[in-house]
Amino acid sequence: VFFSSIRPPRDQRAVVGTDGEEIVKAPPRGKNYRPLYEIPHMFDAREFLRKKLINKNVQCTLDYISPPRENFPEKYCYTVSIGGQNVAEAMVAKGLATCVRYRQDDDQRSSAYDQLIAAEQQAIKGLKGLHAKKDNATLRVNDLTVDHSRIKIQYLPSWQRALRTEAIVEFVASGSRLRIFVQRDSCLVTFLLAGISCPRSSRPALNGVPAQEGEPFGDEALTFTRERVLQRDVSVHIDTTDKAGSSVIGWLWTDSGANLSVALVEEGLAEVHFSAEKSEYYRQLKSAEDRAKAAKKNIWTNYVEEVPKEKTVTEEEKEDKVVADRKVNYENVIVTEITETLTFFAQSVESGSKLESLMSKLHADFQSNPPIAGSYTPKRGDLVAAQFTLDNQWYRAKVERVQGSNATVLYIDYGNKEVSVALTNIYISASSLDPFPA
């Protein structure tokens, strides 16, 4: 559908005559040229129409058919109305379009042409839009679909911190691959739906690249996504990027609040990807997939649920299972040491009297037979008796490290460590090697 008798904003490098026709066309731009953003007021005009017309019922009146010319096919030109308002007239009144000038004998024009001319005169007087005296600045867009290098460093951290980011879906390449425009950051970026695996859609031949056939239900997934989000306001939460760092991966909610990943799975046009298991939406996705399987929707048309085979359990396996079953045996303990790594040591209350008896025996041994200096050289891993600095009493210990004339020991009955114990205060005795467990 083309609007009758109006023209959108044009490249300012073109030379236009008094009748509004281009005398000299604008020279060609580079391959990354984005007219929607780079032609002044083109984005404003698109946004006006998008917000006014998307998903709305309109009335179209055919005014004329423009014949084909310059390799362009014929155009069917309409007066489009919504709620009794002429949309073209509203655009012209805001300075977002201009009127086509005709010869007097040319009656192929809008049925509301006089109103269009009057609206344009009012826009010129009010210096609106295209008629403003100041230079019409273009919209500066960071095209991250071409320049991927800035995604991770400049934009990804703030997108990850945001709970939701508002965006416009500019293009849908497949059921799960889109191009979105984030107005807040003036960015175009390729967006991949998280948590799902979607069948690939077919691709037409383009720039010498042959056409590619799609996977089953790939085109249906593309249509499903396109009908729900193309040119719509959406909310996204961006989690990460793909391996190449050229696209972002995240979750998308439609203007009605539906999670698009869940909606595709529910319709049987995608399956849950294993990466969704760590997501807060995994339960929703799995439930949606189970319903799609039960209803045999689309990719699950021929799905047959696997019935688990009953395994015959032998008597030996039963016995092994009984042995393997965990038995809970609670004990009363006293915590003696808590380390910096949040592990702790404890003594059994039942064995407390045995430990006290062992300690009394150890202390008595060293009182009656004090160690002889130099008679023993401790090594790492030795079970010994060491004299604790704070009370000068002897306790069972394990040598963890020897350095020079000092050693680091672990008091095995209490769990505390001492870093600088003199080697002369470490000795082996019969009591230190007592088999009573630490």
CSV table of C-alpha atoms in Angstrom, one decimal:
chain,number,residue,atom,x,y,z
A,1,VAL,CA,0.0,0.0,0.0
A,2,PHE,CA,1.3,3.5,-1.0
A,3,PHE,CA,-0.1,6.7,0.4
A,4,SER,CA,-1.6,8.9,-2.3
A,5,SER,CA,0.0,12.2,-3.3
A,6,ILE,CA,2.7,12.5,-0.6
A,7,ARG,CA,6.4,11.9,-0.4
A,8,PRO,CA,8.5,10.8,2.6
A,9,PRO,CA,11.6,12.7,3.7
A,10,ARG,CA,14.4,12.4,1.1
A,11,ASP,CA,18.2,12.4,1.0
A,12,GLN,CA,19.2,16.0,1.2
A,13,ARG,CA,21.9,15.5,-1.4
A,14,ALA,CA,19.3,15.1,-4.1
A,15,VAL,CA,18.4,18.2,-6.2
A,16,VAL,CA,14.7,18.9,-6.2
A,17,GLY,CA,12.8,21.1,-8.6
A,18,THR,CA,9.9,23.5,-7.8
A,19,ASP,CA,7.4,20.8,-8.5
A,20,GLY,CA,8.9,18.6,-5.9
A,21,GLU,CA,10.4,16.1,-8.4
A,22,GLU,CA,14.1,15.1,-8.1
A,23,ILE,CA,16.1,16.7,-10.9
A,24,VAL,CA,19.4,15.1,-9.8
A,25,LYS,CA,19.3,11.9,-7.7
A,26,ALA,CA,21.5,11.6,-4.6
A,27,PRO,CA,24.8,9.8,-5.3
A,28,PRO,CA,24.8,6.2,-4.0
A,29,ARG,CA,25.9,5.5,-0.4
A,30,GLY,CA,28.1,2.7,1.0
A,31,LYS,CA,26.8,-0.8,1.7
A,32,ASN,CA,26.2,0.0,5.4
A,33,TYR,CA,24.0,3.0,4.6
A,34,ARG,CA,20.8,3.1,6.7
A,35,PRO,CA,18.3,5.5,5.1
A,36,LEU,CA,15.8,5.0,7.9
A,37,TYR,CA,18.2,6.6,10.4
A,38,GLU,CA,20.4,8.8,8.2
A,39,ILE,CA,17.8,10.7,6.2
A,40,PRO,CA,16.5,13.5,8.5
A,41,HIS,CA,13.0,12.9,9.8
A,42,MET,CA,12.7,9.5,8.1
A,43,PHE,CA,12.8,7.8,11.5
A,44,ASP,CA,10.3,10.2,13.0
A,45,ALA,CA,7.9,9.5,10.1
A,46,ARG,CA,8.3,5.8,10.5
A,47,GLU,CA,7.7,6.0,14.2
A,48,PHE,CA,4.6,8.1,13.7
A,49,LEU,CA,3.1,5.4,11.4
A,50,ARG,CA,4.3,2.5,13.5
A,51,LYS,CA,2.7,3.8,16.7
A,52,LYS,CA,-0.5,4.9,14.9
A,53,LEU,CA,-1.1,1.9,12.6
A,54,ILE,CA,0.5,-1.3,13.8
A,55,ASN,CA,-2.1,-3.9,14.8
A,56,LYS,CA,-4.9,-1.5,14.1
A,57,ASN,CA,-7.9,-1.7,11.7
A,58,VAL,CA,-7.8,1.0,8.9
A,59,GLN,CA,-10.0,2.0,6.0
A,60,CYS,CA,-8.2,2.1,2.6
A,61,THR,CA,-9.7,3.9,-0.5
A,62,LEU,CA,-7.9,3.3,-3.8
A,63,ASP,CA,-7.3,6.6,-5.6
A,64,TYR,CA,-5.2,5.6,-8.6
A,65,ILE,CA,-2.6,3.2,-9.9
A,66,SER,CA,0.7,4.7,-10.8
A,67,PRO,CA,2.2,3.0,-13.9
A,68,PRO,CA,5.6,1.2,-13.7
A,69,ARG,CA,8.8,3.3,-14.4
A,70,GLU,CA,12.6,3.1,-13.9
A,71,ASN,CA,12.5,-0.6,-13.1
A,72,PHE,CA,9.9,0.0,-10.4
A,73,PRO,CA,6.6,-1.9,-10.6
A,74,GLU,CA,3.2,-0.2,-10.7
A,75,LYS,CA,2.0,1.3,-7.4
A,76,TYR,CA,-1.5,1.1,-5.9
A,77,CYS,CA,-2.0,4.4,-4.1
A,78,TYR,CA,-4.6,4.8,-1.3
A,79,THR,CA,-6.1,7.3,1.1
A,80,VAL,CA,-5.7,5.5,4.4
A,81,SER,CA,-8.0,6.5,7.4
A,82,ILE,CA,-8.1,5.5,11.0
A,83,GLY,CA,-10.9,6.6,13.3
A,84,GLY,CA,-12.0,9.0,10.6
A,85,GLN,CA,-8.6,10.7,10.3
A,86,ASN,CA,-6.6,10.8,7.1
A,87,VAL,CA,-3.2,9.4,8.0
A,88,ALA,CA,-1.4,11.1,5.1
A,89,GLU,CA,-2.9,14.5,6.1
A,90,ALA,CA,-1.7,14.0,9.7
A,91,MET,CA,1.8,13.2,8.5
A,92,VAL,CA,1.9,16.3,6.2
A,93,ALA,CA,0.6,18.5,9.0
A,94,LYS,CA,3.5,17.4,11.3
A,95,GLY,CA,6.1,18.1,8.6
A,96,LEU,CA,6.9,14.4,8.2
A,97,ALA,CA,6.0,14.3,4.5
A,98,THR,CA,5.4,16.7,1.6
A,99,CYS,CA,2.8,16.8,-1.2
A,100,VAL,CA,3.4,15.7,-4.7
A,101,ARG,CA,2.8,18.6,-7.2
A,102,TYR,CA,0.8,17.6,-10.4
A,103,ARG,CA,0.1,19.1,-13.8
A,104,GLN,CA,-3.4,20.7,-14.0
A,105,ASP,CA,-4.5,18.0,-16.5
A,106,ASP,CA,-3.3,15.1,-14.2
A,107,ASP,CA,-6.2,13.9,-12.2
A,108,GLN,CA,-4.4,10.9,-10.7
A,109,ARG,CA,-4.2,12.3,-7.3
A,110,SER,CA,-5.6,11.8,-3.8
A,111,SER,CA,-9.3,12.2,-3.3
A,112,ALA,CA,-8.3,14.5,-0.3
A,113,TYR,CA,-5.6,16.4,-2.3
A,114,ASP,CA,-6.9,19.9,-1.3
A,115,GLN,CA,-6.8,19.0,2.4
A,116,LEU,CA,-3.2,17.7,1.9
A,117,ILE,CA,-2.1,21.0,0.4
A,118,ALA,CA,-3.7,23.0,3.2
A,119,ALA,CA,-2.0,20.8,5.8
A,120,GLU,CA,1.4,21.4,4.1
A,121,GLN,CA,0.9,25.2,4.1
A,122,GLN,CA,0.2,25.1,7.8
A,123,ALA,CA,3.3,23.0,8.5
A,124,ILE,CA,5.4,25.4,6.4
A,125,LYS,CA,4.1,28.4,8.4
A,126,GLY,CA,4.7,26.5,11.7
A,127,LEU,CA,8.2,25.5,10.6
A,128,LYS,CA,7.4,21.9,11.5
A,129,GLY,CA,9.6,18.9,10.8
A,130,LEU,CA,11.0,19.1,7.3
A,131,HIS,CA,10.2,22.8,7.0
A,132,ALA,CA,12.2,23.9,10.1
A,133,LYS,CA,14.9,26.5,9.4
A,134,LYS,CA,17.6,24.8,11.5
A,135,ASP,CA,19.6,22.0,10.0
A,136,ASN,CA,17.9,18.7,10.1
A,137,ALA,CA,20.4,16.5,12.0
A,138,THR,CA,20.4,12.8,11.2
A,139,LEU,CA,19.9,10.2,13.9
A,140,ARG,CA,23.3,8.8,14.9
A,141,VAL,CA,23.0,5.1,15.2
A,142,ASN,CA,25.7,2.7,16.5
A,143,ASP,CA,25.3,-0.3,14.2
A,144,LEU,CA,26.5,-3.2,16.2
A,145,THR,CA,25.4,-5.6,13.5
A,146,VAL,CA,28.4,-4.4,11.6
A,147,ASP,CA,30.8,-3.2,14.3
A,148,HIS,CA,30.8,-6.1,16.9
A,149,SER,CA,33.9,-4.9,18.8
A,150,ARG,CA,32.0,-2.6,21.2
A,151,ILE,CA,29.3,-5.0,22.3
A,152,LYS,CA,31.1,-6.7,25.2
A,153,ILE,CA,33.1,-3.7,26.4
A,154,GLN,CA,30.8,-0.7,26.0
A,155,TYR,CA,27.2,-2.0,26.0
A,156,LEU,CA,26.8,-5.5,27.5
A,157,PRO,CA,27.6,-4.7,31.1
A,158,SER,CA,24.8,-2.0,31.4
A,159,TRP,CA,22.3,-4.3,29.5
A,160,GLN,CA,23.0,-7.1,31.9
A,161,ARG,CA,22.4,-4.9,34.9
A,162,ALA,CA,19.1,-3.7,33.6
A,163,LEU,CA,16.1,-5.8,34.5
A,164,ARG,CA,14.3,-4.9,31.3
A,165,THR,CA,15.5,-2.8,28.3
A,166,GLU,CA,13.0,-1.3,25.9
A,167,ALA,CA,13.6,-1.9,22.2
A,168,ILE,CA,11.9,-2.0,18.7
A,169,VAL,CA,12.1,-5.1,16.5
A,170,GLU,CA,13.4,-3.9,13.1
A,171,PHE,CA,13.8,-7.2,11.3
A,172,VAL,CA,13.1,-10.9,11.9
A,173,ALA,CA,15.5,-13.3,10.2
A,174,SER,CA,14.2,-16.5,11.7
A,175,GLY,CA,12.0,-17.7,14.6
A,176,SER,CA,14.7,-17.0,17.1
A,177,ARG,CA,17.0,-14.4,15.4
A,178,LEU,CA,16.0,-10.7,15.2
A,179,ARG,CA,17.5,-7.3,14.8
A,180,ILE,CA,16.5,-4.8,17.5
A,181,PHE,CA,16.9,-1.1,17.9
A,182,VAL,CA,17.7,0.0,21.5
A,183,GLN,CA,16.6,3.7,21.4
A,184,ARG,CA,18.1,4.5,24.8
A,185,ASP,CA,21.6,3.7,23.5
A,186,SER,CA,20.8,4.4,19.8
A,187,CYS,CA,22.0,0.9,18.9
A,188,LEU,CA,21.2,-1.7,16.3
A,189,VAL,CA,22.1,-5.2,17.5
A,190,THR,CA,21.4,-8.8,16.5
A,191,PHE,CA,19.4,-10.5,19.2
A,192,LEU,CA,19.1,-14.3,19.7
A,193,LEU,CA,16.3,-15.8,21.9
A,194,ALA,CA,17.7,-17.6,24.9
A,195,GLY,CA,16.7,-21.0,26.1
A,196,ILE,CA,15.4,-22.5,22.9
A,197,SER,CA,16.5,-24.2,19.7
A,198,CYS,CA,14.4,-23.1,16.7
A,199,PRO,CA,14.4,-24.8,13.3
A,200,ARG,CA,16.2,-22.8,10.5
A,201,SER,CA,13.9,-21.0,8.0
A,202,SER,CA,14.5,-21.0,4.3
A,203,ARG,CA,16.6,-18.2,2.7
A,204,PRO,CA,16.1,-16.7,-0.8
A,205,ALA,CA,19.0,-16.4,-3.3
A,206,LEU,CA,20.9,-13.1,-2.5
A,207,ASN,CA,24.0,-11.4,-3.9
A,208,GLY,CA,25.1,-14.6,-5.7
A,209,VAL,CA,24.5,-16.8,-2.7
A,210,PRO,CA,22.1,-19.7,-3.7
A,211,ALA,CA,18.8,-20.2,-2.0
A,212,GLN,CA,18.8,-22.4,1.1
A,213,GLU,CA,16.0,-24.8,2.1
A,214,GLY,CA,14.7,-24.5,5.6
A,215,GLU,CA,14.3,-27.1,8.2
A,216,PRO,CA,10.8,-28.5,8.9
A,217,PHE,CA,8.6,-25.8,10.5
A,218,GLY,CA,11.3,-23.2,10.2
A,219,ASP,CA,9.2,-20.9,8.0
A,220,GLU,CA,6.2,-21.4,10.4
A,221,ALA,CA,8.4,-20.3,13.3
A,222,LEU,CA,9.6,-17.3,11.3
A,223,THR,CA,6.0,-16.3,10.5
A,224,PHE,CA,5.0,-16.8,14.2
A,225,THR,CA,7.7,-14.5,15.5
A,226,ARG,CA,7.2,-11.9,12.7
A,227,GLU,CA,3.5,-11.6,13.3
A,228,ARG,CA,4.0,-11.0,17.0
A,229,VAL,CA,7.0,-8.7,17.3
A,230,LEU,CA,8.0,-7.1,13.9
A,231,GLN,CA,7.9,-3.3,14.2
A,232,ARG,CA,6.5,-3.7,17.8
A,233,ASP,CA,7.8,-2.3,21.1
A,234,VAL,CA,9.3,-5.1,23.1
A,235,SER,CA,11.2,-5.5,26.4
A,236,VAL,CA,14.4,-7.5,26.5
A,237,HIS,CA,16.8,-8.8,29.2
A,238,ILE,CA,20.2,-9.5,27.7
A,239,ASP,CA,22.2,-12.3,29.4
A,240,THR,CA,25.4,-12.7,27.3
A,241,THR,CA,26.8,-12.8,23.7
A,242,ASP,CA,27.3,-15.7,21.3
A,243,LYS,CA,30.8,-17.2,21.0
A,244,ALA,CA,31.8,-14.8,18.2
A,245,GLY,CA,30.6,-11.8,20.2
A,246,SER,CA,28.6,-10.6,17.2
A,247,SER,CA,25.1,-11.1,18.7
A,248,VAL,CA,23.5,-10.8,22.1
A,249,ILE,CA,21.5,-13.6,23.7
A,250,GLY,CA,18.6,-12.9,26.0
A,251,TRP,CA,14.8,-13.0,26.8
A,252,LEU,CA,12.2,-11.0,24.9
A,253,TRP,CA,8.7,-10.1,26.0
A,254,THR,CA,6.1,-8.9,23.5
A,255,ASP,CA,3.9,-5.8,23.9
A,256,SER,CA,1.3,-8.1,25.6
A,257,GLY,CA,3.8,-9.4,28.1
A,258,ALA,CA,4.4,-12.9,26.7
A,259,ASN,CA,7.8,-14.5,26.9
A,260,LEU,CA,8.5,-15.2,23.2
A,261,SER,CA,10.8,-18.2,23.9
A,262,VAL,CA,8.0,-19.8,25.9
A,263,ALA,CA,5.4,-18.9,23.3
A,264,LEU,CA,7.4,-20.6,20.5
A,265,VAL,CA,7.9,-23.8,22.6
A,266,GLU,CA,4.2,-23.8,23.5
A,267,GLU,CA,3.3,-23.7,19.8
A,268,GLY,CA,5.7,-26.6,19.0
A,269,LEU,CA,7.9,-24.4,16.9
A,270,ALA,CA,11.0,-24.7,19.1
A,271,GLU,CA,12.4,-27.1,21.7
A,272,VAL,CA,14.1,-26.3,25.0
A,273,HIS,CA,17.8,-25.9,24.8
A,274,PHE,CA,20.0,-27.4,27.5
A,275,SER,CA,21.4,-23.9,28.3
A,276,ALA,CA,18.0,-23.0,29.8
A,277,GLU,CA,18.4,-25.4,32.7
A,278,LYS,CA,20.1,-22.7,34.8
A,279,SER,CA,17.5,-20.1,33.9
A,280,GLU,CA,14.6,-18.9,36.0
A,281,TYR,CA,12.3,-19.6,33.1
A,282,TYR,CA,13.3,-23.3,32.7
A,283,ARG,CA,10.2,-24.6,34.5
A,284,GLN,CA,7.9,-22.5,32.2
A,285,LEU,CA,9.8,-23.7,29.1
A,286,LYS,CA,9.7,-27.4,30.2
A,287,SER,CA,6.0,-27.3,31.0
A,288,ALA,CA,5.3,-25.6,27.6
A,289,GLU,CA,7.3,-28.3,25.8
A,290,ASP,CA,5.4,-31.1,27.6
A,291,ARG,CA,2.1,-29.6,26.5
A,292,ALA,CA,3.3,-29.2,22.9
A,293,LYS,CA,4.4,-32.9,22.9
A,294,ALA,CA,1.1,-34.0,24.4
A,295,ALA,CA,-0.8,-32.1,21.7
A,296,LYS,CA,1.7,-33.3,19.0
A,297,LYS,CA,2.1,-29.7,17.7
A,298,ASN,CA,4.2,-29.0,14.7
A,299,ILE,CA,7.8,-30.3,15.3
A,300,TRP,CA,6.3,-32.9,17.7
A,301,THR,CA,3.7,-34.2,15.2
A,302,ASN,CA,5.4,-37.7,15.1
A,303,TYR,CA,6.6,-37.6,18.7
A,304,VAL,CA,6.2,-40.9,20.5
A,305,GLU,CA,6.9,-40.9,24.3
A,306,GLU,CA,9.5,-43.4,25.3
A,307,VAL,CA,8.2,-45.9,27.9
A,308,PRO,CA,11.0,-46.7,30.4
A,309,LYS,CA,11.8,-50.4,30.4
A,310,GLU,CA,11.3,-52.2,33.7
A,311,LYS,CA,14.6,-53.6,35.0
A,312,THR,CA,14.6,-56.9,36.8
A,313,VAL,CA,16.4,-56.5,40.1
A,314,THR,CA,18.4,-59.6,41.2
A,315,GLU,CA,18.8,-60.7,44.8
A,316,GLU,CA,22.5,-59.6,44.8
A,317,GLU,CA,21.5,-56.1,43.6
A,318,LYS,CA,18.9,-55.9,46.3
A,319,GLU,CA,21.5,-56.7,48.9
A,320,ASP,CA,23.9,-54.2,47.4
A,321,LYS,CA,21.2,-51.5,47.6
A,322,VAL,CA,20.5,-52.2,51.2
A,323,VAL,CA,24.2,-51.9,52.0
A,324,ALA,CA,24.5,-48.7,49.9
A,325,ASP,CA,21.5,-47.0,51.6
A,326,ARG,CA,22.7,-44.2,53.7
A,327,LYS,CA,22.3,-44.6,57.5
A,328,VAL,CA,22.0,-41.5,59.6
A,329,ASN,CA,23.8,-41.8,62.9
A,330,TYR,CA,23.8,-38.6,64.9
A,331,GLU,CA,26.5,-37.9,67.5
A,332,ASN,CA,26.9,-35.3,70.2
A,333,VAL,CA,30.1,-33.3,69.6
A,334,ILE,CA,31.9,-30.3,70.9
A,335,VAL,CA,33.3,-27.9,68.2
A,336,THR,CA,36.9,-27.1,69.1
A,337,GLU,CA,38.1,-25.1,66.1
A,338,ILE,CA,36.6,-23.2,63.2
A,339,THR,CA,38.9,-22.3,60.3
A,340,GLU,CA,39.0,-19.3,57.9
A,341,THR,CA,37.6,-21.6,55.1
A,342,LEU,CA,34.5,-22.3,57.3
A,343,THR,CA,35.4,-25.9,58.0
A,344,PHE,CA,35.4,-27.0,61.6
A,345,PHE,CA,36.9,-29.6,64.0
A,346,ALA,CA,34.9,-31.4,66.7
A,347,GLN,CA,35.4,-34.0,69.5
A,348,SER,CA,32.9,-36.8,70.2
A,349,VAL,CA,31.3,-36.3,73.6
A,350,GLU,CA,31.2,-40.1,74.2
A,351,SER,CA,35.0,-40.3,73.7
A,352,GLY,CA,35.7,-37.3,75.9
A,353,SER,CA,36.9,-39.4,78.9
A,354,LYS,CA,39.3,-41.5,76.7
A,355,LEU,CA,40.8,-38.3,75.3
A,356,GLU,CA,41.3,-36.9,78.8
A,357,SER,CA,43.0,-40.1,79.9
A,358,LEU,CA,45.3,-40.0,76.9
A,359,MET,CA,46.2,-36.3,77.6
A,360,SER,CA,47.0,-37.1,81.3
A,361,LYS,CA,49.2,-40.0,80.2
A,362,LEU,CA,51.0,-37.8,77.6
A,363,HIS,CA,51.6,-35.0,80.1
A,364,ALA,CA,52.9,-37.5,82.7
A,365,ASP,CA,55.3,-39.1,80.2
A,366,PHE,CA,57.0,-35.7,79.4
A,367,GLN,CA,57.1,-34.7,83.1
A,368,SER,CA,59.0,-37.9,84.0
A,369,ASN,CA,61.1,-38.2,80.9
A,370,PRO,CA,61.7,-34.7,79.4
A,371,PRO,CA,62.9,-34.8,75.8
A,372,ILE,CA,66.7,-34.5,75.1
A,373,ALA,CA,67.5,-31.6,72.7
A,374,GLY,CA,68.7,-32.8,69.3
A,375,SER,CA,67.6,-36.4,69.8
A,376,TYR,CA,64.9,-36.1,67.2
A,377,THR,CA,64.6,-34.3,63.9
A,378,PRO,CA,61.0,-33.9,62.7
A,379,LYS,CA,59.9,-34.4,59.1
A,380,ARG,CA,56.8,-33.5,57.3
A,381,GLY,CA,53.9,-35.9,57.9
A,382,ASP,CA,55.3,-37.2,61.2
A,383,LEU,CA,52.9,-37.9,64.1
A,384,VAL,CA,54.5,-36.3,67.1
A,385,ALA,CA,54.0,-34.6,70.4
A,386,ALA,CA,54.4,-30.8,70.3
A,387,GLN,CA,54.6,-28.3,73.2
A,388,PHE,CA,51.8,-25.7,72.8
A,389,THR,CA,53.1,-22.2,73.3
A,390,LEU,CA,50.1,-20.8,75.2
A,391,ASP,CA,50.1,-23.3,78.1
A,392,ASN,CA,53.5,-25.1,77.6
A,393,GLN,CA,51.7,-28.5,77.6
A,394,TRP,CA,52.3,-31.4,75.2
A,395,TYR,CA,49.7,-32.5,72.7
A,396,ARG,CA,49.5,-34.9,69.8
A,397,ALA,CA,50.3,-33.2,66.5
A,398,LYS,CA,51.1,-33.8,62.9
A,399,VAL,CA,54.0,-32.0,61.2
A,400,GLU,CA,52.8,-30.1,58.1
A,401,ARG,CA,55.9,-28.1,57.3
A,402,VAL,CA,59.5,-27.8,58.4
A,403,GLN,CA,61.4,-24.5,57.7
A,404,GLY,CA,64.8,-23.9,59.4
A,405,SER,CA,64.6,-24.3,63.1
A,406,ASN,CA,60.8,-24.1,63.2
A,407,ALA,CA,57.9,-26.2,62.1
A,408,THR,CA,54.1,-25.8,61.4
A,409,VAL,CA,52.0,-28.4,63.2
A,410,LEU,CA,48.3,-29.4,63.3
A,411,TYR,CA,47.1,-30.4,66.8
A,412,ILE,CA,45.1,-33.4,65.6
A,413,ASP,CA,42.8,-33.7,68.7
A,414,TYR,CA,41.7,-30.1,68.6
A,415,GLY,CA,42.1,-28.9,65.0
A,416,ASN,CA,44.1,-25.7,65.6
A,417,LYS,CA,47.5,-25.0,64.0
A,418,GLU,CA,50.6,-23.4,65.2
A,419,VAL,CA,53.0,-21.9,62.7
A,420,SER,CA,56.3,-21.4,64.5
A,421,VAL,CA,57.0,-24.2,66.9
A,422,ALA,CA,60.7,-24.7,67.7
A,423,LEU,CA,62.1,-28.1,66.6
A,424,THR,CA,63.3,-28.6,70.2
A,425,ASN,CA,59.6,-28.5,71.3
A,426,ILE,CA,58.7,-31.4,69.0
A,427,TYR,CA,59.3,-35.0,70.0
A,428,ILE,CA,58.1,-38.6,69.4
A,429,SER,CA,56.8,-40.6,72.4
A,430,ALA,CA,54.7,-43.7,72.8
A,431,SER,CA,51.7,-41.6,73.8
A,432,SER,CA,51.9,-39.4,70.7
A,433,LEU,CA,51.6,-42.6,68.6
A,434,ASP,CA,48.6,-43.9,70.6
A,435,PRO,CA,46.1,-45.5,68.2
A,436,PHE,CA,43.2,-43.6,69.8
A,437,PRO,CA,41.6,-41.8,66.8
A,438,ALA,CA,42.1,-38.0,66.4
